[in-house]
PDB file of C-alpha atoms in Angstrom:
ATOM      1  CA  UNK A 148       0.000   0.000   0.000  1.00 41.00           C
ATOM      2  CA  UNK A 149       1.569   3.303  -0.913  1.00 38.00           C
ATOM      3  CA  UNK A 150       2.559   5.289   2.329  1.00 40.00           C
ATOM      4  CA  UNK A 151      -0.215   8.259   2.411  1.00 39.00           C
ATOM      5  CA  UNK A 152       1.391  11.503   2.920  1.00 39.00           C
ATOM      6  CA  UNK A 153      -1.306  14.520   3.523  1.00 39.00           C
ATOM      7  CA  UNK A 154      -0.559  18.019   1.654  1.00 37.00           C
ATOM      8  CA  UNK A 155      -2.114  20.623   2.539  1.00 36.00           C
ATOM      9  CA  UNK A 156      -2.453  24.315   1.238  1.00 36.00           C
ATOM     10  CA  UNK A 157      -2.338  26.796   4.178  1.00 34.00           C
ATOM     11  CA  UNK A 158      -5.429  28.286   2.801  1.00 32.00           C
ATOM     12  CA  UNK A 159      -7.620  25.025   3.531  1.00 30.00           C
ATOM     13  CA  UNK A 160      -5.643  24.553   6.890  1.00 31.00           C
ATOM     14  CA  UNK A 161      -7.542  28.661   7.337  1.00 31.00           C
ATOM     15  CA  UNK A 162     -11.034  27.436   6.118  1.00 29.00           C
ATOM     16  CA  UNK A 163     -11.470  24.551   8.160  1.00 30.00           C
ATOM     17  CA  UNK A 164     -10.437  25.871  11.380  1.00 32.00           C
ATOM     18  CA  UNK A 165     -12.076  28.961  11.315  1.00 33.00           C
ATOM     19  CA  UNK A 166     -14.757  28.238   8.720  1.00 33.00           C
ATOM     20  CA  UNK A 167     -17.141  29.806  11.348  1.00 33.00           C
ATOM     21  CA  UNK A 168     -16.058  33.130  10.817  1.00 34.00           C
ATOM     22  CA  UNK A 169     -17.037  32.642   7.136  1.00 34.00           C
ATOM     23  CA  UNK A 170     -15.873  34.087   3.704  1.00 35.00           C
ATOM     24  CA  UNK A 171     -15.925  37.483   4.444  1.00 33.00           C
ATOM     25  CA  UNK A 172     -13.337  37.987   6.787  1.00 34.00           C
ATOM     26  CA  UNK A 173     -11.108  36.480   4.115  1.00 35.00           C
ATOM     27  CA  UNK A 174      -9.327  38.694   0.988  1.00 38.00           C
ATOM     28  CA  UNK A 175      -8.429  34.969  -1.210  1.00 39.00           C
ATOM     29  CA  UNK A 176      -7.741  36.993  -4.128  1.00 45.00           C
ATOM     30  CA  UNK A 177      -3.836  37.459  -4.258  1.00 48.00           C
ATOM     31  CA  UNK A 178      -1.726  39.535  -6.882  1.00 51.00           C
ATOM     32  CA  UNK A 179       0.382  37.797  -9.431  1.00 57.00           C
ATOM     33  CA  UNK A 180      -1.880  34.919 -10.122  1.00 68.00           C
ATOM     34  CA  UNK A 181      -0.184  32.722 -12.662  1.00 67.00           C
ATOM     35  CA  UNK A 182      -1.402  33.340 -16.151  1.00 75.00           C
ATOM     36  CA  UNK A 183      -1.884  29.886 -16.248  1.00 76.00           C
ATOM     37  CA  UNK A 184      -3.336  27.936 -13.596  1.00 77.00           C
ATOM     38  CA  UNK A 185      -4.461  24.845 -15.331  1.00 82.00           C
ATOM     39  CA  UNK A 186      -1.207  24.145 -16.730  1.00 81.00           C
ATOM     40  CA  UNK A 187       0.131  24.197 -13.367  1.00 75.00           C
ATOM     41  CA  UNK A 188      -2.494  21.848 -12.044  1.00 78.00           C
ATOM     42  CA  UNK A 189      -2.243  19.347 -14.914  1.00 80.00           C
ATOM     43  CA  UNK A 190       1.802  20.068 -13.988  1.00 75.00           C
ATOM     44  CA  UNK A 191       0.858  18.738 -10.772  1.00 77.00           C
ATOM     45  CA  UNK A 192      -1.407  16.031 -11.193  1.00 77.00           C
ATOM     46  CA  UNK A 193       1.326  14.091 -13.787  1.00 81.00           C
ATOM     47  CA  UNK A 194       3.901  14.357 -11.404  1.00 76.00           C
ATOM     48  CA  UNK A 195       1.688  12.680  -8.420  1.00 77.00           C
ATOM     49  CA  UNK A 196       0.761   9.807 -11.186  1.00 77.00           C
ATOM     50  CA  UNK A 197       4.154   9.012 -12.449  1.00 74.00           C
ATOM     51  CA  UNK A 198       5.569   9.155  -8.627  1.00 74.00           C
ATOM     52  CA  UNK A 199       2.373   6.782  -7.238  1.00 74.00           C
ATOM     53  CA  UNK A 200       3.065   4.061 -10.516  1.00 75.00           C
ATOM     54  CA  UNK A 201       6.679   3.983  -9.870  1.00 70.00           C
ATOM     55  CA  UNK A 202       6.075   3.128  -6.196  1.00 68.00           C
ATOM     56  CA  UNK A 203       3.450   0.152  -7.106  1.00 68.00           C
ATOM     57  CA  UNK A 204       5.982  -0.780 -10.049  1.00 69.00           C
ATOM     58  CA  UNK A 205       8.839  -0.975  -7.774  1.00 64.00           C
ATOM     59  CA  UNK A 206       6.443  -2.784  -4.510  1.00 62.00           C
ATOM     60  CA  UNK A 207       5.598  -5.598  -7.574  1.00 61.00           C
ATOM     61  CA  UNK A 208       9.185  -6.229  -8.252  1.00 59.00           C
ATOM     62  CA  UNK A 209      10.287  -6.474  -4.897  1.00 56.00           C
ATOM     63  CA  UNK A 210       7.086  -8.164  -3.365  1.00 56.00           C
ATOM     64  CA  UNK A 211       9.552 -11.454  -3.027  1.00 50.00           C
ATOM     65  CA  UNK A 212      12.684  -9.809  -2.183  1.00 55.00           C
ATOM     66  CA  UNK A 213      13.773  -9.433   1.825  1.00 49.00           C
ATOM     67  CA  UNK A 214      15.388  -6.085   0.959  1.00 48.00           C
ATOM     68  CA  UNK A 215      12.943  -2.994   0.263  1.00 48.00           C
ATOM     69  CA  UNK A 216      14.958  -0.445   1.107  1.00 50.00           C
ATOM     70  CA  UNK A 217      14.621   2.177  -1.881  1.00 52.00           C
ATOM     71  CA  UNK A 218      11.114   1.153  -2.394  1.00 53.00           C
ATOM     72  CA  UNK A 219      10.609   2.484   1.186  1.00 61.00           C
ATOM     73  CA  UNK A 220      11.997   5.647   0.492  1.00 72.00           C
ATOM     74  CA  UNK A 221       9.562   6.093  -2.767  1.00 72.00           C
ATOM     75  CA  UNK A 222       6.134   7.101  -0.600  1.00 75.00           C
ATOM     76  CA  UNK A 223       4.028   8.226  -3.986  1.00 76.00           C
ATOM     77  CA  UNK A 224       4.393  12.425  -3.473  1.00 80.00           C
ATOM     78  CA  UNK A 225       6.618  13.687  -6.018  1.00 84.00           C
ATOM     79  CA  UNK A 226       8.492  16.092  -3.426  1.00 84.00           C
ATOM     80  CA  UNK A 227       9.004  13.428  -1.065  1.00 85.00           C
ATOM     81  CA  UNK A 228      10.431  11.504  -3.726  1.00 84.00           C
ATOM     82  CA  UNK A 229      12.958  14.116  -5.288  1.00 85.00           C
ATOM     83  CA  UNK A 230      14.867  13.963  -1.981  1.00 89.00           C
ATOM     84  CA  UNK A 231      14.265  11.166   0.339  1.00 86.00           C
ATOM     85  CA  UNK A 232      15.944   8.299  -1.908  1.00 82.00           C
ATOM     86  CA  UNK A 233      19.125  10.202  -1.378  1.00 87.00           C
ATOM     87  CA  UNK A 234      20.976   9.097   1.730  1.00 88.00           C
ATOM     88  CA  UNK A 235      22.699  11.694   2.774  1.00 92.00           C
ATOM     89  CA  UNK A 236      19.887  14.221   2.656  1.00 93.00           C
ATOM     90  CA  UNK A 237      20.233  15.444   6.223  1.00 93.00           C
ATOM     91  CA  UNK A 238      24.040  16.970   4.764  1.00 94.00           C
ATOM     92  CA  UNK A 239      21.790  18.754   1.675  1.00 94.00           C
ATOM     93  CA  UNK A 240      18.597  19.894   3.370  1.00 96.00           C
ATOM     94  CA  UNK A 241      18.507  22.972   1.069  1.00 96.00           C
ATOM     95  CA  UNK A 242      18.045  20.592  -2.266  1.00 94.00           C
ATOM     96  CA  UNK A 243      14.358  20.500  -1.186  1.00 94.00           C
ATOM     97  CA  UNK A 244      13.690  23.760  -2.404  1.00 93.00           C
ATOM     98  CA  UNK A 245      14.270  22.914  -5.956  1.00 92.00           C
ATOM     99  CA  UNK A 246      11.628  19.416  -5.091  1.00 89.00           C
ATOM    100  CA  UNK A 247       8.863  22.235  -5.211  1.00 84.00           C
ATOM    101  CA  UNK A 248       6.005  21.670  -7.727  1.00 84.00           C
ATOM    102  CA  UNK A 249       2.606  22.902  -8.337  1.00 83.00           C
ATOM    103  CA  UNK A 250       1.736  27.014  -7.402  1.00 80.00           C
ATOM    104  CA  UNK A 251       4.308  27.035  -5.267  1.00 79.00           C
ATOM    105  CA  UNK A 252       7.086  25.863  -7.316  1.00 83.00           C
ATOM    106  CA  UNK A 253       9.517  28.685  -7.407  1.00 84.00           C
ATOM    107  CA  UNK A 254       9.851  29.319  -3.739  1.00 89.00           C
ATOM    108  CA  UNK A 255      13.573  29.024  -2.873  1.00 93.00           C
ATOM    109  CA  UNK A 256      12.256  29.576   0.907  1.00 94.00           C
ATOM    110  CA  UNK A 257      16.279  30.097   2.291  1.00 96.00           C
ATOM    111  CA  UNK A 258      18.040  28.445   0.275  1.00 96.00           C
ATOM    112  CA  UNK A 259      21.596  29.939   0.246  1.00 96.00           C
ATOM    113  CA  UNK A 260      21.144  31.137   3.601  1.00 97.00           C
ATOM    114  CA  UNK A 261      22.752  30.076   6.876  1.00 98.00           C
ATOM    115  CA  UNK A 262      20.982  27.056   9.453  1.00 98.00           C
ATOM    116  CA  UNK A 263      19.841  28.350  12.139  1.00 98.00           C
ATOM    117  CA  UNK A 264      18.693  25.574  14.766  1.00 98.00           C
ATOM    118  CA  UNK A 265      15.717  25.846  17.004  1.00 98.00           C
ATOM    119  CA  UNK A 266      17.062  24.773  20.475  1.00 98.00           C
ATOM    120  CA  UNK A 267      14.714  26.624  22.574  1.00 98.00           C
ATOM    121  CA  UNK A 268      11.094  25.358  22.075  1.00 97.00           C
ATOM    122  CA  UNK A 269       9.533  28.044  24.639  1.00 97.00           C
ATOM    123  CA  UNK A 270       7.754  31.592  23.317  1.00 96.00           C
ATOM    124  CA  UNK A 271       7.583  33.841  26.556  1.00 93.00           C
ATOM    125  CA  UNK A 272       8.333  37.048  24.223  1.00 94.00           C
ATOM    126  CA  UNK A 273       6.414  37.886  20.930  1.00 92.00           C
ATOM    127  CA  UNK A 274       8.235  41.150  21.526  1.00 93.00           C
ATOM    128  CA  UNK A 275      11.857  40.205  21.814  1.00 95.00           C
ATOM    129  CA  UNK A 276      12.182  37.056  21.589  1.00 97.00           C
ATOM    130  CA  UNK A 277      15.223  34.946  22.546  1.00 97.00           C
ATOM    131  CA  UNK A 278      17.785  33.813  20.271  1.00 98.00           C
ATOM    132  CA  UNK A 279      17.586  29.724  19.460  1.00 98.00           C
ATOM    133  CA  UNK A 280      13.782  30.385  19.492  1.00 98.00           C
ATOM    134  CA  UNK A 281      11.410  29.681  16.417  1.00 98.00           C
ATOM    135  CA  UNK A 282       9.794  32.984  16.615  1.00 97.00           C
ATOM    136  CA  UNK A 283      13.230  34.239  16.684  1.00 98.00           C
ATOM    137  CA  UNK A 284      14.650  32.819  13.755  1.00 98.00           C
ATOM    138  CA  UNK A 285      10.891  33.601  11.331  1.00 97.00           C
ATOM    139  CA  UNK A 286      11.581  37.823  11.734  1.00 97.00           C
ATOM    140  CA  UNK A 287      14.988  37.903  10.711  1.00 97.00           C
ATOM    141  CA  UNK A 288      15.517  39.654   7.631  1.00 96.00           C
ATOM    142  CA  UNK A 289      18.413  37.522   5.701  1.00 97.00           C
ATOM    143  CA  UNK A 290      17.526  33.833   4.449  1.00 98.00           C
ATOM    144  CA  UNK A 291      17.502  31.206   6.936  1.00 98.00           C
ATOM    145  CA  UNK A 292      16.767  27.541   6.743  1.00 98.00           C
ATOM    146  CA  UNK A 293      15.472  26.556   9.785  1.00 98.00           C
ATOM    147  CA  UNK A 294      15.964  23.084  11.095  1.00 98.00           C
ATOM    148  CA  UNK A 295      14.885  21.364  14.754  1.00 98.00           C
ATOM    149  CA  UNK A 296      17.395  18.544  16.312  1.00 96.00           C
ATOM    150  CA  UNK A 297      14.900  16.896  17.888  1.00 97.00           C
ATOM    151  CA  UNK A 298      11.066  15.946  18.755  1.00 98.00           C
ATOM    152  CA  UNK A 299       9.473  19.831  19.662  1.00 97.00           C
ATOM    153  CA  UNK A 300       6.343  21.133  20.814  1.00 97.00           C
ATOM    154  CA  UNK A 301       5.970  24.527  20.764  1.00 97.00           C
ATOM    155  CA  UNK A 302       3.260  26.288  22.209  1.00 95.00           C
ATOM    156  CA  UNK A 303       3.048  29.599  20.791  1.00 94.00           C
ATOM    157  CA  UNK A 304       1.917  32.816  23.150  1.00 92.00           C
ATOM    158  CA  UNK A 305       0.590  34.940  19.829  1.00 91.00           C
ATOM    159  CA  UNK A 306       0.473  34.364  16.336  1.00 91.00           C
ATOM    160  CA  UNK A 307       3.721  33.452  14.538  1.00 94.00           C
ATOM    161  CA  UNK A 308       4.617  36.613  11.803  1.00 93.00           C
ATOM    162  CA  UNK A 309       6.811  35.233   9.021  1.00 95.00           C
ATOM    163  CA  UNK A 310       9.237  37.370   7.642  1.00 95.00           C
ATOM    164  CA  UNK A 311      10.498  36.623   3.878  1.00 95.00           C
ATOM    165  CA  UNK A 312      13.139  33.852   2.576  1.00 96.00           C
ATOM    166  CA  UNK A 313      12.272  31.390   5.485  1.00 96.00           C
ATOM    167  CA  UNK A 314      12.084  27.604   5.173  1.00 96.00           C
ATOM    168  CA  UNK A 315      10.740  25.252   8.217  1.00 96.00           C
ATOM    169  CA  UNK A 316      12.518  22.118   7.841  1.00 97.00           C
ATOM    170  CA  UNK A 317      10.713  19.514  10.229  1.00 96.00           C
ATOM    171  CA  UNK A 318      12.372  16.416   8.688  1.00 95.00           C
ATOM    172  CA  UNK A 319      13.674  14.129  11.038  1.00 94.00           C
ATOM    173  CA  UNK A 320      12.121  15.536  13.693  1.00 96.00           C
ATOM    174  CA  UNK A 321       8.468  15.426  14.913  1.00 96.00           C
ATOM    175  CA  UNK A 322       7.526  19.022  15.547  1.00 96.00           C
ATOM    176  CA  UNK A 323       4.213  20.272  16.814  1.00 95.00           C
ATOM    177  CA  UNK A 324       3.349  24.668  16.661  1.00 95.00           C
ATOM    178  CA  UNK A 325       0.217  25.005  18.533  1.00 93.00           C
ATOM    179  CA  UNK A 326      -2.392  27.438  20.320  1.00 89.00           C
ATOM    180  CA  UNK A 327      -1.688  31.522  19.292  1.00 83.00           C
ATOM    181  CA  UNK A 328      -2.951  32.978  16.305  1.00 81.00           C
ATOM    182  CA  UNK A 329      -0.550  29.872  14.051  1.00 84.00           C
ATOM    183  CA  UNK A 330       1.431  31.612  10.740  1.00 88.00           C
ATOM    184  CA  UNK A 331       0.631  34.885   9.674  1.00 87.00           C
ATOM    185  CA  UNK A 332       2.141  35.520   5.809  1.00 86.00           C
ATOM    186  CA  UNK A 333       1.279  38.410   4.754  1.00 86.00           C
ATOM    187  CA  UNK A 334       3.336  40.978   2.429  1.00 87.00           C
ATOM    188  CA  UNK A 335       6.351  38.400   2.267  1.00 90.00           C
ATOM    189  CA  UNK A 336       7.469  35.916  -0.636  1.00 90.00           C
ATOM    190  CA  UNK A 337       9.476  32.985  -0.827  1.00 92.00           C
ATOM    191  CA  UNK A 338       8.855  30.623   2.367  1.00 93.00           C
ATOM    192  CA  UNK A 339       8.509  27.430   2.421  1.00 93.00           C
ATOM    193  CA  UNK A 340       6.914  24.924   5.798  1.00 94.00           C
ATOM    194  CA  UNK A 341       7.655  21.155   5.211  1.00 93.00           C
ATOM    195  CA  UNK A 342       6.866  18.086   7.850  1.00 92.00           C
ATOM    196  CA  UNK A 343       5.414  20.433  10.410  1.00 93.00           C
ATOM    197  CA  UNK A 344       2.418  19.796  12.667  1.00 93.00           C
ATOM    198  CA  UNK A 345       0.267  23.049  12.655  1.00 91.00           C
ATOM    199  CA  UNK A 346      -2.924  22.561  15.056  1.00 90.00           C
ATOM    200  CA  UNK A 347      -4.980  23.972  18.070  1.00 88.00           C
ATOM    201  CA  UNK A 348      -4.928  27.736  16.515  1.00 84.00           C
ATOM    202  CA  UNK A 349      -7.386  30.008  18.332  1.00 76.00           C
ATOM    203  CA  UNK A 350      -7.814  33.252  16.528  1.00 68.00           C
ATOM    204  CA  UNK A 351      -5.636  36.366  17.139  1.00 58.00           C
ATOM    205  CA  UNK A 352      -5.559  39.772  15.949  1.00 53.00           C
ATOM    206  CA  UNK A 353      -6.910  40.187  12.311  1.00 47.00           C
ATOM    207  CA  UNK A 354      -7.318  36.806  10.194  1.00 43.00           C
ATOM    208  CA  UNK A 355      -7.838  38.234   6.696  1.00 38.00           C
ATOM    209  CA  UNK A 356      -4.159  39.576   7.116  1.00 39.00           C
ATOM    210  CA  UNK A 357      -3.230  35.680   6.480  1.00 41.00           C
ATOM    211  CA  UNK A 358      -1.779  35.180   3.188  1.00 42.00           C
ATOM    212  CA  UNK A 359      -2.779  38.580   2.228  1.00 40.00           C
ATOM    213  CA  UNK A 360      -0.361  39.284  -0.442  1.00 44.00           C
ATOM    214  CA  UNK A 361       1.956  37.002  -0.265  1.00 48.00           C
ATOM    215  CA  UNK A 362       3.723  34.996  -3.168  1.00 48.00           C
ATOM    216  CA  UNK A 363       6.106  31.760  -3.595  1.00 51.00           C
ATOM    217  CA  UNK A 364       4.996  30.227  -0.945  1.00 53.00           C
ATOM    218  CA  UNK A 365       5.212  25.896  -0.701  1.00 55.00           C
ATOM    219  CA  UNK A 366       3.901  25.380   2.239  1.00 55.00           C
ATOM    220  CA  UNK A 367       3.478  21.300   3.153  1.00 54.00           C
ATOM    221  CA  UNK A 368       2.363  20.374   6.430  1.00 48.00           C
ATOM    222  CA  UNK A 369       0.980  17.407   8.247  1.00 47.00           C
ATOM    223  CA  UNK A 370      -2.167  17.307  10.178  1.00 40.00           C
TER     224      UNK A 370
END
């Protein structure tokens, strides 16, 4: 059976938590739309098809074999694919911006920029927050690819404001961001959230700021 990985796009993670609110409070209409959207989704929808065959090709050939190991790193989502087969990904973390597909395919997030490593998983100050804190690390201006050494729950005491050229890297880690206001992304480009548990938002300050201009953005989380 061909490992189910869930994608979602931040604006249906929005809807369904706060669909009582309704449409209203919401501005979904964003600037730059791409001039063509259905060759982006039919971009999309060949790329899941031809990644999902070659992991039921490869489970048939090996469905004898005591050795599985690449067909366990093939789980049927294309971006998954592009960089899990390669062992030595945690050493090239950065490649995963150029896995991207779909609307968000040209967000480079930060690659080129420094790691910065979330060691502190508390958020006492939206203010000033400490250094080797998330909330830290998401308003600096330069590129950073952010990265978490270990399992991390992080209860957040406000919403989370993104600044550009940010990439949360939860791979090999399990990492939770709950409670606050979650991600605010608005006026920014280029981020991208992979393998990051986003739940338990509660709404704070104004929610049709979220997304609100914003463009590049891959955002991949798991729910």
């Amino acid at each position: 059976m061909v490992q189910r990985t869930c994608i979602v796009v931040i604006i249906s993670l929005i809807l369904s938590s706060f669909s009582y609110l309704g449409a209203a409070y919401l501005n979904l209409t964003l600037p730059g739309q791409h001039p063509f959207p259905e060759q982006v989704v039919h971009d999309v929808h060949r790329k899941v098809n031809a990644s999902i065959a070659r992991r039921e090709m490869l489970q048939t050939s090996l469905r004898d074999q005591s050795s599985s190991t690449y067909s366990s790193c093939l789980t049927g989502n294309p971006i998954d694919d592009c960089w899990k087969c390669d062992p030595d990904w945690p050493n090239n973390r950065q490649r995963l911006a150029d896995c991207a597909i779909g609307f968000g395919q040209y967000a480079v997030g930060g690659k080129g920029g420094k790691y910065y490593i979330v060691t502190d998983s508390s958020d006492d100050d939206a203010v000033n927050p400490k250094p080797g804190t998330l909330r830290y690390a998401v308003i600096q201006t330069e590129p950073l690819w952010i990265v978490f050494p270990q399992n991390m729950l992080i209860k957040l005491s406000q919403e989370l404001i993104f600044n550009s050229y940010k990439t949360l890297d939860g791979r090999g880690a399990n990492v939770h961001i709950v409670g606050g206001g979650c991600i605010t992304l608005q006026y920014i480009s280029n981020v991208i959230i992979h393998n990051i548990h986003i739940h338990h938002c509660h709404v704070s300050g104004t929610l049709y700021n979220i997304l609100y201009s914003s463009t590049y953005l891959l955002v991949l989380l798991l729910v």
